[in-house]
Short mmCIF file of C-alpha atoms in Angstrom, two decimals:
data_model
loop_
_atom_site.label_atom_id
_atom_site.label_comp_id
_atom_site.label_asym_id
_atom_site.label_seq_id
_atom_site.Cartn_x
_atom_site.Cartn_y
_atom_site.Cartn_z
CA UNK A 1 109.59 129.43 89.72
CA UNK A 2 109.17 132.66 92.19
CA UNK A 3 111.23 135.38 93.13
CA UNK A 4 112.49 134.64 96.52
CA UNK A 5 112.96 138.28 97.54
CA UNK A 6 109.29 138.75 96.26
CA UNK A 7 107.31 135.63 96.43
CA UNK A 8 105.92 136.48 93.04
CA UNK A 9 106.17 134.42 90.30
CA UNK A 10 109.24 134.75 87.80
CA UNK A 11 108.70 132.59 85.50
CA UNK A 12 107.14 129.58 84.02
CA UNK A 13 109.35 126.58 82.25
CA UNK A 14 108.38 122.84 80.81
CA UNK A 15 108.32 120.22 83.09
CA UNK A 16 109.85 117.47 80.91
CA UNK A 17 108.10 114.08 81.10
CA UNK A 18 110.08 110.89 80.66
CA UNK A 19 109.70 111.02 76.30
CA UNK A 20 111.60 114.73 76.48
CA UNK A 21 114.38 113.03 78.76
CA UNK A 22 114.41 110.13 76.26
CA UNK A 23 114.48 112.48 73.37
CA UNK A 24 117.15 114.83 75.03
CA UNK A 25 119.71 111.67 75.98
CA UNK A 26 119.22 110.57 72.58
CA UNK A 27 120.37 113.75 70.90
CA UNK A 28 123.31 114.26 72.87
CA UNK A 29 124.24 109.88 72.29
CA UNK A 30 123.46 110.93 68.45
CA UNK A 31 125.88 113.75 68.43
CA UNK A 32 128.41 112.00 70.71
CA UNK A 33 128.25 109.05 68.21
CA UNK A 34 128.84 111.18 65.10
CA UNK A 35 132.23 112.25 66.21
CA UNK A 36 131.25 116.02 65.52
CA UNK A 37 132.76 117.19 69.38
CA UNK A 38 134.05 113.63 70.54
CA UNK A 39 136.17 113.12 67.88
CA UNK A 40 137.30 116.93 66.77
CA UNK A 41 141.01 117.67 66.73
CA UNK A 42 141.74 119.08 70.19
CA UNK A 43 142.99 121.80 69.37
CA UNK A 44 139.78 122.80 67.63
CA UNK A 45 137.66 121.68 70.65
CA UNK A 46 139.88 123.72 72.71
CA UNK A 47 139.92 127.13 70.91
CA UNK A 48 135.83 126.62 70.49
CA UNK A 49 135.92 126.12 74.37
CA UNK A 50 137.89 129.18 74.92
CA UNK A 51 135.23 130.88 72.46
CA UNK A 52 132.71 129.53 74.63
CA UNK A 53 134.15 131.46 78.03
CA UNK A 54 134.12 134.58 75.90
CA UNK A 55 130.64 134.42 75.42
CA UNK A 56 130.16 134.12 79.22
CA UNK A 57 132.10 137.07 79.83
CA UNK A 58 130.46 139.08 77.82
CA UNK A 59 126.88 138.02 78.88
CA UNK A 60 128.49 138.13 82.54
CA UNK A 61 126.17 141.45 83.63
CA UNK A 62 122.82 139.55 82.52
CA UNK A 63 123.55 136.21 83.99
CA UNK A 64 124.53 137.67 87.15
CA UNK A 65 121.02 139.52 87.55
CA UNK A 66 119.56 137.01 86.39
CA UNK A 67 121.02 134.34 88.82
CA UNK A 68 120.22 137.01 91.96
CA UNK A 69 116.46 137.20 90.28
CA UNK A 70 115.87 133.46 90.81
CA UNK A 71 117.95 132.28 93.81
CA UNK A 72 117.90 135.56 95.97
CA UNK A 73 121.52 135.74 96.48
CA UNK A 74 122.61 138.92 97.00
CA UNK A 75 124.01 140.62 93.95
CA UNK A 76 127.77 141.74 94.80
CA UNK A 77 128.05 137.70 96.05
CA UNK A 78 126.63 136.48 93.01
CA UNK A 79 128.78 138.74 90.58
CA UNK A 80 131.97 138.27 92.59
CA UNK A 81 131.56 133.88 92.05
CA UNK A 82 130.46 133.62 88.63
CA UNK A 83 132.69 136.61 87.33
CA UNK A 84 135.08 134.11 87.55
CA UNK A 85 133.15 131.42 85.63
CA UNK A 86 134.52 131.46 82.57
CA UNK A 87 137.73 130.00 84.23
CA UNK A 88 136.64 126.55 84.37
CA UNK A 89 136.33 126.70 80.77
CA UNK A 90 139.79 128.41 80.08
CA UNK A 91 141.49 125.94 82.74
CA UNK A 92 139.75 122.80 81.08
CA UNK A 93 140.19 123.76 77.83
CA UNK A 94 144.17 124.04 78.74
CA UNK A 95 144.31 120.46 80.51
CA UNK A 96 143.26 119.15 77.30
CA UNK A 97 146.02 120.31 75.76
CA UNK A 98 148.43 119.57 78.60
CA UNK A 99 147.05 116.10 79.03
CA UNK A 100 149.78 113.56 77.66
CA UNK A 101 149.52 109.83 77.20
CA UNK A 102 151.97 107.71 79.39
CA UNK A 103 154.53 105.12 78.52
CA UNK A 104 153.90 101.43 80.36
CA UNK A 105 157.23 99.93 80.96
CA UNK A 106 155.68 96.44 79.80
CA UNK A 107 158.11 93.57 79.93
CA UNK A 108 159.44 92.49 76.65
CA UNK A 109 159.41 92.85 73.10
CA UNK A 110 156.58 95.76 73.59
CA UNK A 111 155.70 98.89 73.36
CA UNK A 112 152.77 100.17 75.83
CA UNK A 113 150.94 103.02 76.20
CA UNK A 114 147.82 104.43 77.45
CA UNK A 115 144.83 107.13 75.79
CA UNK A 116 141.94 108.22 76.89
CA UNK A 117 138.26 108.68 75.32
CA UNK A 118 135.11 110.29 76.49
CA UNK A 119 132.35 108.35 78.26
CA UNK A 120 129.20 109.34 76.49
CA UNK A 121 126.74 111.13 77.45
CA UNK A 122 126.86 112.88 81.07
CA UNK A 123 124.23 114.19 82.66
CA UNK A 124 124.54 117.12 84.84
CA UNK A 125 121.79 117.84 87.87
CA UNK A 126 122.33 120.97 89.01
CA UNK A 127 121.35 122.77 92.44
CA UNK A 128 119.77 125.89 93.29
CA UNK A 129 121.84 127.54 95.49
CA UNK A 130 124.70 128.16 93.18
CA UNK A 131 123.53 127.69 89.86
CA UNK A 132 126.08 128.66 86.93
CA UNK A 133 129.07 127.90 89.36
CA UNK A 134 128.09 124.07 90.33
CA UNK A 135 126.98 123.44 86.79
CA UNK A 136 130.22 124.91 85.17
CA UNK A 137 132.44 122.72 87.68
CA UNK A 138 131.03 119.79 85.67
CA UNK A 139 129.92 120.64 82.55
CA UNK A 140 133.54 122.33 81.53
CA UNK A 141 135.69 118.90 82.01
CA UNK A 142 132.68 117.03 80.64
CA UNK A 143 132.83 119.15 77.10
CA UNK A 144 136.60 119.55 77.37
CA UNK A 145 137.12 115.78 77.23
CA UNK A 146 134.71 115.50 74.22
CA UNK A 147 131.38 114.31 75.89
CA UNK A 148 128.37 114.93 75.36
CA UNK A 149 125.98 116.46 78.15
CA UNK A 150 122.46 116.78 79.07
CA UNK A 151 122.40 119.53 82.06
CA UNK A 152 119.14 119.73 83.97
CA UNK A 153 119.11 122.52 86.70
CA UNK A 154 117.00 122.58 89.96
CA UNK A 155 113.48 123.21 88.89
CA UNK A 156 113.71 126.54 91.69
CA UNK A 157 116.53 128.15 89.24
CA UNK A 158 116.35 127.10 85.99
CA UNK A 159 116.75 130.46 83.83
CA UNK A 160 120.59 130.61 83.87
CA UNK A 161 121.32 127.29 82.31
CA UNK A 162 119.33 127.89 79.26
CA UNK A 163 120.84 131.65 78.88
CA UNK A 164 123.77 129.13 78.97
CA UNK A 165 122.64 127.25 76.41
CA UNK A 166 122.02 130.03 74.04
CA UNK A 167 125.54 130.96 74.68
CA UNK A 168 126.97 127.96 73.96
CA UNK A 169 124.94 127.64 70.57
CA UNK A 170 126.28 131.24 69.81
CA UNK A 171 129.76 130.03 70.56
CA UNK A 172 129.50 127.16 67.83
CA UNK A 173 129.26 124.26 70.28
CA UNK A 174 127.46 121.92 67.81
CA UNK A 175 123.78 121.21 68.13
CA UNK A 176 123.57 118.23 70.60
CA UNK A 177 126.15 118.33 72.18
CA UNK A 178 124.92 120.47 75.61
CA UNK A 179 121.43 119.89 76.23
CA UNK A 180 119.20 121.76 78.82
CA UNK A 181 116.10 120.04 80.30
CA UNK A 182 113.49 121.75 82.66
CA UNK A 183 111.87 119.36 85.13
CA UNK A 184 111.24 118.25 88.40
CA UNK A 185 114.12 116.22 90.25
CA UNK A 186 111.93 112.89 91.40
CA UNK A 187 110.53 112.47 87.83
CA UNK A 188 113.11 114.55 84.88
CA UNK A 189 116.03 114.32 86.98
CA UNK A 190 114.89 110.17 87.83
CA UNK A 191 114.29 109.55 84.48
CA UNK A 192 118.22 111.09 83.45
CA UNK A 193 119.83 109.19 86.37
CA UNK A 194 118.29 105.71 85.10
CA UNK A 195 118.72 106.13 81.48
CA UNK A 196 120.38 103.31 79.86
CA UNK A 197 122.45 105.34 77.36
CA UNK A 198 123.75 108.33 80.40
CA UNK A 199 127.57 107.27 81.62
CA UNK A 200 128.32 109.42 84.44
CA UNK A 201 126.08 111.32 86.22
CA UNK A 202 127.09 114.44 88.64
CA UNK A 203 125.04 115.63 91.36
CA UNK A 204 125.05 118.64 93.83
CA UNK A 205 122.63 118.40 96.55
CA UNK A 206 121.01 116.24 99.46
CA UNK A 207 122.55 113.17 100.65
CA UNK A 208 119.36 110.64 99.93
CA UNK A 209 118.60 111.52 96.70
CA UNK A 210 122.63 111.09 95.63
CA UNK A 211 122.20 107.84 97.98
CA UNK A 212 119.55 106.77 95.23
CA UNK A 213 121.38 107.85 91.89
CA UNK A 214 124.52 105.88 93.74
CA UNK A 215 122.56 102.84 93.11
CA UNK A 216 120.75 103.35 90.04
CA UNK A 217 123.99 104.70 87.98
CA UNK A 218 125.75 101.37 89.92
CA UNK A 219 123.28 98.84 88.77
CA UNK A 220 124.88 99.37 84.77
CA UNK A 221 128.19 100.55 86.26
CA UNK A 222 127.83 104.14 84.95
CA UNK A 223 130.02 106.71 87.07
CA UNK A 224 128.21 108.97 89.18
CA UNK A 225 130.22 112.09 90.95
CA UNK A 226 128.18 113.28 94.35
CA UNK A 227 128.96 116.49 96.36
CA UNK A 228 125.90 116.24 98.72
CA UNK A 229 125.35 117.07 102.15
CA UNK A 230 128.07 119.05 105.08
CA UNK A 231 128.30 120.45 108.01
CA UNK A 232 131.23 121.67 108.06
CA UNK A 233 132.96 122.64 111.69
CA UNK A 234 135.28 125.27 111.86
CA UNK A 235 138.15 124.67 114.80
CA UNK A 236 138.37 128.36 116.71
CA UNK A 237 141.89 128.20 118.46
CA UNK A 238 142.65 130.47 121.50
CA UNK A 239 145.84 131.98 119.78
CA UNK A 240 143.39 133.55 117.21
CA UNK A 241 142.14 136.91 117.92
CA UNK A 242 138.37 136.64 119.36
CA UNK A 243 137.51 139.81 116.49
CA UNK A 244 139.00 138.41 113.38
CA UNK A 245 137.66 134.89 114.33
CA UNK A 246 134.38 136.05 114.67
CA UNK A 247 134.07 137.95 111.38
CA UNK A 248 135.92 134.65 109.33
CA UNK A 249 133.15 132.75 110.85
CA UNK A 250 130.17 135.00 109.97
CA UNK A 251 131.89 134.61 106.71
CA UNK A 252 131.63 130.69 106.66
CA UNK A 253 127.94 130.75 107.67
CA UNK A 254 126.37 133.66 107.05
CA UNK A 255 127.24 134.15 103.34
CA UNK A 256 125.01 132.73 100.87
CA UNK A 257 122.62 132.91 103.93
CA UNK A 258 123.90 129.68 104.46
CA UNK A 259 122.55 128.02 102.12
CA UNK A 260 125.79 125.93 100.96
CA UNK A 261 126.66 122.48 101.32
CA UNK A 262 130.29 124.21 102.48
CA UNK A 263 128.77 126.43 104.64
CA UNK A 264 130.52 126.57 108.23
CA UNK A 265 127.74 125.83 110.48
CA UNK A 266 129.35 124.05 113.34
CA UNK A 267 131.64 126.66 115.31
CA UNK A 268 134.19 124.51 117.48
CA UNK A 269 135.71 127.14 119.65
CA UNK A 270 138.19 127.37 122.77
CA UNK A 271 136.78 127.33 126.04
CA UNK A 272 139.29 130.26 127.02
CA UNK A 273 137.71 132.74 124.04
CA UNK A 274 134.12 130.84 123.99
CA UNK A 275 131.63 133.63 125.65
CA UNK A 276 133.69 136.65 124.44
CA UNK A 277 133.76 134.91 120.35
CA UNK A 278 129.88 134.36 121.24
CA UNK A 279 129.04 137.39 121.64
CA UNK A 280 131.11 139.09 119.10
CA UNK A 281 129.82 136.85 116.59
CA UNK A 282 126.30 137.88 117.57
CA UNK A 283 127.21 141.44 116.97
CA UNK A 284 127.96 140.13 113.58
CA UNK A 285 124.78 138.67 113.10
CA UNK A 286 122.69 141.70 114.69
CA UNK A 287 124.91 144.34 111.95
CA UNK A 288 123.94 142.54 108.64
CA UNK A 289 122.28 143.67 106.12
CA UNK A 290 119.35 142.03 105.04
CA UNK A 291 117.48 143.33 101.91
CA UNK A 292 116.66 143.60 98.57
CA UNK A 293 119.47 141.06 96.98
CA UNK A 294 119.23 143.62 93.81
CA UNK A 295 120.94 146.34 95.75
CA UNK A 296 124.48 146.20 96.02
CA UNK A 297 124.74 146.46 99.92
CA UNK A 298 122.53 144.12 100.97
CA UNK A 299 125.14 141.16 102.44
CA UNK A 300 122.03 138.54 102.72
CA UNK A 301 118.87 138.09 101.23
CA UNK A 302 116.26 135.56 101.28
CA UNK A 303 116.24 131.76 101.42
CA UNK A 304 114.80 130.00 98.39
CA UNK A 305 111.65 129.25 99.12
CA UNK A 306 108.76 129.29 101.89
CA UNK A 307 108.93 125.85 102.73
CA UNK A 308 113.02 125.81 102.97
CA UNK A 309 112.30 129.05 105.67
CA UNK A 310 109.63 127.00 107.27
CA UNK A 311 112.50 124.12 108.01
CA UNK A 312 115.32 126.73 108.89
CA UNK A 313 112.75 128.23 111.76
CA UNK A 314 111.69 124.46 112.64
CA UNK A 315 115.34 122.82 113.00
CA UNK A 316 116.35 126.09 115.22
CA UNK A 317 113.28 125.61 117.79
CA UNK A 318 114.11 121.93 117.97
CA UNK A 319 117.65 123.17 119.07
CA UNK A 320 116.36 124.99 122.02
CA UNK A 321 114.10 122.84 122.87
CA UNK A 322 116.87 120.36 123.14
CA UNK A 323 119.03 123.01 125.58
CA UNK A 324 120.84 125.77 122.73
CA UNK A 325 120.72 128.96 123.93
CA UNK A 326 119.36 131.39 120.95
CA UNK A 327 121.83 134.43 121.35
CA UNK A 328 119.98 136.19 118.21
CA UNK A 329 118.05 135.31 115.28
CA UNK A 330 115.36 132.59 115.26
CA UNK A 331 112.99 133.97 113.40
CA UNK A 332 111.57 136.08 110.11
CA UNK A 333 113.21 138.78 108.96
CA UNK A 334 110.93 141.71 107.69
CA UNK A 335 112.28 144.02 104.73
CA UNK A 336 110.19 146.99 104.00
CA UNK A 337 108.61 146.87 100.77
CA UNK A 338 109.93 142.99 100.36
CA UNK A 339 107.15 141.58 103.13
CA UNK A 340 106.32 138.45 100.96
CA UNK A 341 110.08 137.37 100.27
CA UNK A 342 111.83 134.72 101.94
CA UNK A 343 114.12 136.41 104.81
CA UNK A 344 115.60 134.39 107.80
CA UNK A 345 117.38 136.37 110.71
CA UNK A 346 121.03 135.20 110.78
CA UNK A 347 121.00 133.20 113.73
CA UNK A 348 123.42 132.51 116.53
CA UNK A 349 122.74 128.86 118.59
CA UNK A 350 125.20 128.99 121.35
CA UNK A 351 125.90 125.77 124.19
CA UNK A 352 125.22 123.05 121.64
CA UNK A 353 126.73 119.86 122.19
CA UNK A 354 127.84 117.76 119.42
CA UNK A 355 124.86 115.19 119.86
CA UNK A 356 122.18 117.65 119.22
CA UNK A 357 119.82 117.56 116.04
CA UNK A 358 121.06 120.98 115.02
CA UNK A 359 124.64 119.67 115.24
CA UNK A 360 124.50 116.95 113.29
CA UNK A 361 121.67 117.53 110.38
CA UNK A 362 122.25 119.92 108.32
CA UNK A 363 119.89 123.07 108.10
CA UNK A 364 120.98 124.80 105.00
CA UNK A 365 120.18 128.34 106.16
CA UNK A 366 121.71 130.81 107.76
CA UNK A 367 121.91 129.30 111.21
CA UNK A 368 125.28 128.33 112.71
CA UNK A 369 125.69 126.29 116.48
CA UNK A 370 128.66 127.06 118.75
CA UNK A 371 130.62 124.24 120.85
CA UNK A 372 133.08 124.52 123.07
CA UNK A 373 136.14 122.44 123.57
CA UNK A 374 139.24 122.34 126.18
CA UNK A 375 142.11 120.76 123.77
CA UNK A 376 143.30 119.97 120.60
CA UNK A 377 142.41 116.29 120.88
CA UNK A 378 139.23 117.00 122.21
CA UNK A 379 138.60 119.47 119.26
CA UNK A 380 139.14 116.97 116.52
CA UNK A 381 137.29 114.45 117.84
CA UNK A 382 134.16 116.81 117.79
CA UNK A 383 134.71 118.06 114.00
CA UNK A 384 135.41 114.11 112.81
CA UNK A 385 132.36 112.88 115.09
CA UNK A 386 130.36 114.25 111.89
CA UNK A 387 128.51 112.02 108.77
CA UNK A 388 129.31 114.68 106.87
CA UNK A 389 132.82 115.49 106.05
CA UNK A 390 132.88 117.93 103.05
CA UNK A 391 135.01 120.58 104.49
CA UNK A 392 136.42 122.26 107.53
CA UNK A 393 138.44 125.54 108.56
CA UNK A 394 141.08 126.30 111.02
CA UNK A 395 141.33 129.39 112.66
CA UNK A 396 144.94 129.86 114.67
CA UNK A 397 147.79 131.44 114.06
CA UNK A 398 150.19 128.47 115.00
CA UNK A 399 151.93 127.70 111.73
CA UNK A 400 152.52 123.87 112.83
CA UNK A 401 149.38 122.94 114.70
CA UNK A 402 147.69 124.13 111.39
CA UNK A 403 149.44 120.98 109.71
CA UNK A 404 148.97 119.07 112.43
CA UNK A 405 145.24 119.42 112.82
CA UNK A 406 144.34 119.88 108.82
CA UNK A 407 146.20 115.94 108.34
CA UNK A 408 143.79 115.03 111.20
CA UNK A 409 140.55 116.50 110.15
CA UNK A 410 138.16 113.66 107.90
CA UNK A 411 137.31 116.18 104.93
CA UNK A 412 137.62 116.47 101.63
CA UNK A 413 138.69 120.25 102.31
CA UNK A 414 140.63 122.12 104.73
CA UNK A 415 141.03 125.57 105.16
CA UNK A 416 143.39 127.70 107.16
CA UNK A 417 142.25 131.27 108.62
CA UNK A 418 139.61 131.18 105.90
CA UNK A 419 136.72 129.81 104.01
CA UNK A 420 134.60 128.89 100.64
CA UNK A 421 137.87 129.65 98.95
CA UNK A 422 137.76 127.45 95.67
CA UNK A 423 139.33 127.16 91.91
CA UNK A 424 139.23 125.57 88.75
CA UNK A 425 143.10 123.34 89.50
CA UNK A 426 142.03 121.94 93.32
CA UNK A 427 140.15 118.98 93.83
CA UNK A 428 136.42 119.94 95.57
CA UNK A 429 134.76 116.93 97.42
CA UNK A 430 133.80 115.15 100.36
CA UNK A 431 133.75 111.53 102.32
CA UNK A 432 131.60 109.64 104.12
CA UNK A 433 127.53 111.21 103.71
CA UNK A 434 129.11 113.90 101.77
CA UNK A 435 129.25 112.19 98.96
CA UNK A 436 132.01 110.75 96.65
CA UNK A 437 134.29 112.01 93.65
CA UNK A 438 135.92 115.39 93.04
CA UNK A 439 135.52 118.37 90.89
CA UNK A 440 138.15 120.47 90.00
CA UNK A 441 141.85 119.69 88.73
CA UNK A 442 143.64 117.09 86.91
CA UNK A 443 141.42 114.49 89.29
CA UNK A 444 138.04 115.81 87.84
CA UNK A 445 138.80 115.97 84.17
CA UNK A 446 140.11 112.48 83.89
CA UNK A 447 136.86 110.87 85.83
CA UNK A 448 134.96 112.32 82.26
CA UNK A 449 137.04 109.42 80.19
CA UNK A 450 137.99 106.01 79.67
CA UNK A 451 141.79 105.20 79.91
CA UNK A 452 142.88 102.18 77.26
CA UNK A 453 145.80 100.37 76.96
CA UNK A 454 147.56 99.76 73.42
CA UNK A 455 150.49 97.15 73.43
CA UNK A 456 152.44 96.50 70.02
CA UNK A 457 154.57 94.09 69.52
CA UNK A 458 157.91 95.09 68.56
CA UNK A 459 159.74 91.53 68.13
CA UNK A 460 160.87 90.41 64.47
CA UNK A 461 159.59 86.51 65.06
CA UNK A 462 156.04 85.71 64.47
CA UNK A 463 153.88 84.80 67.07
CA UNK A 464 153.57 80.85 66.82
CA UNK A 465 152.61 79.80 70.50
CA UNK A 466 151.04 76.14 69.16
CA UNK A 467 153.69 75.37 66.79
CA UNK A 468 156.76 75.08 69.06
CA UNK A 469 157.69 75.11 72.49
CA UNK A 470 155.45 78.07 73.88
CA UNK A 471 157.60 80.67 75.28
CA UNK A 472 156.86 84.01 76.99
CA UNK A 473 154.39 85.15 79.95
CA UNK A 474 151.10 85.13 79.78
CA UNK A 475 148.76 87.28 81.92
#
């Protein structure tokens, strides 16, 4: 893998063929099998998962520089997201204490009642654009609920995960029971999604390749949780003013430099503020700092690669080619001393209209379009005329028509006067070419089990349906 801000090369890992995804599934089915995590006493498994996010926080400084090494975000974003990693862990570790079996009011001489037991063996494939964070939303419930995991992170960013490994080890997880494989997604991350013994599989990233482990994981009715593609619009209201809109905005697509499924990249604003939010978000764009994401004031470094910069630059000529007006950005950015990394201007596409490529695909970079609109109506019909709907944002000040348009919107998410906001207790997901499933809460840590049904009978009499007059319900 290279150093985005660089172009040099970081590092060098294995590229695991399909006997080292064999071997690494059947490790983690071994240990699952042995009842060593999947059957230990909660309370244990708890307190070594709390033990767990203590290791994280103390190895917090060197796997935040190393996460801004391999992905190129910017330093003060990547410490202020996964200095609050070890939360998952805590928050998971406490569900699994909280979680309590429930009474079913069965008819009759019974008493019913549910449990719940791990899957198996879940495989985690990881993305590169938010490494620790989109692996921990996952692999925290899975290991909470007493599964086993095999976690494979994006060949681009790879170094984390097995720093997170180590920590885990340190921590007293037991061997086998989190596994990290290096490899490329159409052949190591193939080879996970199809294996016979894998029971769930969760996936961050592009909306055909989660089309295709939707149907492999569905041909032996494993579970598969997808948070894939988005273009998320963001609903500018004339009651907002045109400064603070502008700068929540920047905020939605800028950070990251855009390169998040979340990322607000569809700017739906009022015709009444529409040229002066324009060109106040420009200003925006023109002030950032773009740099070395080492340094603690640059506010957006480079994209991933040379190729993804290649198809940022690409999808933003197509857009004026097909009538956007480029207000600023469009092209390279140059960084002294940095003249090999990765850097795309932040770019401003203005007079878009909802049919356009640039509206509709999404260019994970940090390129957002702006559409006007005349009414509320005409608003939400724009933001829902989407295949994506992971999230959205409002931006008004109108208490009620923040209701009223967040129950219409088709997302999984909905923010009010803000953006990216997320935490270990709310449910994180999208619809339609977004993907399906939800990580986060109550809702993600029971899709990592199996809920069973145990009916006793209570009655004195014996059970004797063939030697009398048969009595009772049946089902």
């Amino acid at each position: 893998m290279r150093n985005p801000a660089t172009g040099a090369v970081l590092a060098v890992a294995e590229n695991a063929d399909l006997a080292d995804i064999d071997r690494a599934v059947r490790v983690a089915d071994a240990a699952f099998r042995s009842g060593v995590w999947s059957a230990m006493p909660i309370h244990e498994r708890a307190a070594l998962i709390h033990r767990f996010a203590d290791g994280i926080e103390h190895r917090m400084e060197d796997l935040y520089r190393l996460e801004t090494a391999n992905n190129g975000r910017p330093i003060t974003e990547t410490k202020a997201q996964i200095s609050r990693l070890s939360e998952w862990y805590r928050y998971n570790a406490s569900l699994l204490l909280a979680d309590r079996d429930a009474v079913v009011p069965m008819r009759g001489d019974y008493h019913s009642y549910t449990s719940r037991m791990p899957l198996g063996v879940v495989a985690i494939l990881a993305s590169f654009n938010h490494p620790m964070m989109i692996a921990s939303k996952a692999l925290a419930p899975a290991l909470a609920t007493g599964n086993s995991v095999v976690l494979k992170p994006s060949e681009q960013t790879p170094l984390t995960a097995m720093l997170l490994a180590d920590i885990a080890h340190e921590a007293g997880i037991p061997a086998g029971v989190l596994n990290v494989v290096n490899g490329l997604g159409p052949t190591a991350g193939a080879a996970l999604t199809e294996h016979e013994l894998v029971r769930k599989v969760t996936f961050t990233g592009g909306t055909e390749p989660g089309r295709s482990i939707a149907v492999a994981t569905a041909r032996r009715f494993a579970r598969s949780t997808l948070e894939l593609g988005g273009k998320s619009p963001v609903l500018v209201f004339p009651d907002t003013p045109v400064d603070v809109a502008a700068r929540g905005a920047a905020f939605a697509g800028f950070i990251g430099a855009g390169q998040t499924c979340i990322a607000g990249s569809r700017l739906i604003v009022h015709r009444d503020i529409y040229e002066p939010f324009v060109e106040s978000l420009a200003d925006i764009a023109r002030g950032i700092r773009i740099g070395d994401p080492a340094e603690a004031s640059t506010q957006v470094g480079p994209v991933i690669s040379q190729r993804a910069r290649q198809r940022i630059l690409s999808c933003v000529q197509q857009g004026v080619e097909d009538g956007a007006r480029l207000v600023t950005g469009g092209a390279t950015a140059q960084v002294e001393g940095f003249e090999d990394g990765y850097f795309v201007q932040p770019t401003v596409l203005a007079d878009v209209t909802n049919d356009m490529a640039v509206a509709r695909e999404e260019i994970f970079g940090p390129v957002v379009v702006v559409i006007p609109f005349g009414d509320e109506d005409e608003a939400v019909a724009i933001a829902n005329d989407s295949p994506f709907a992971l999230g959205s944002a409002i931006w008004t000040r109108d208490v009620a028509r923040a209701h009223r348009v967040a129950h219409r919107l088709e997302a999984g998410m909905v923010w009010v006067n803000d953006h990216h906001r997320l935490d270990p207790s709310s449910p994180w997901g999208g619809l339609k070419d977004s993907g399906v499933g939800r990580e986060g809460g109550w809702e993600s840590f029971h899709e990592f089990t199996h809920v069973r049904a145990v009916t006793i009978r209570t009655a004195t009499d014996d059970v004797d349906w063939y030697g009398g007059q048969a009595t009772g319900r049946l089902n």
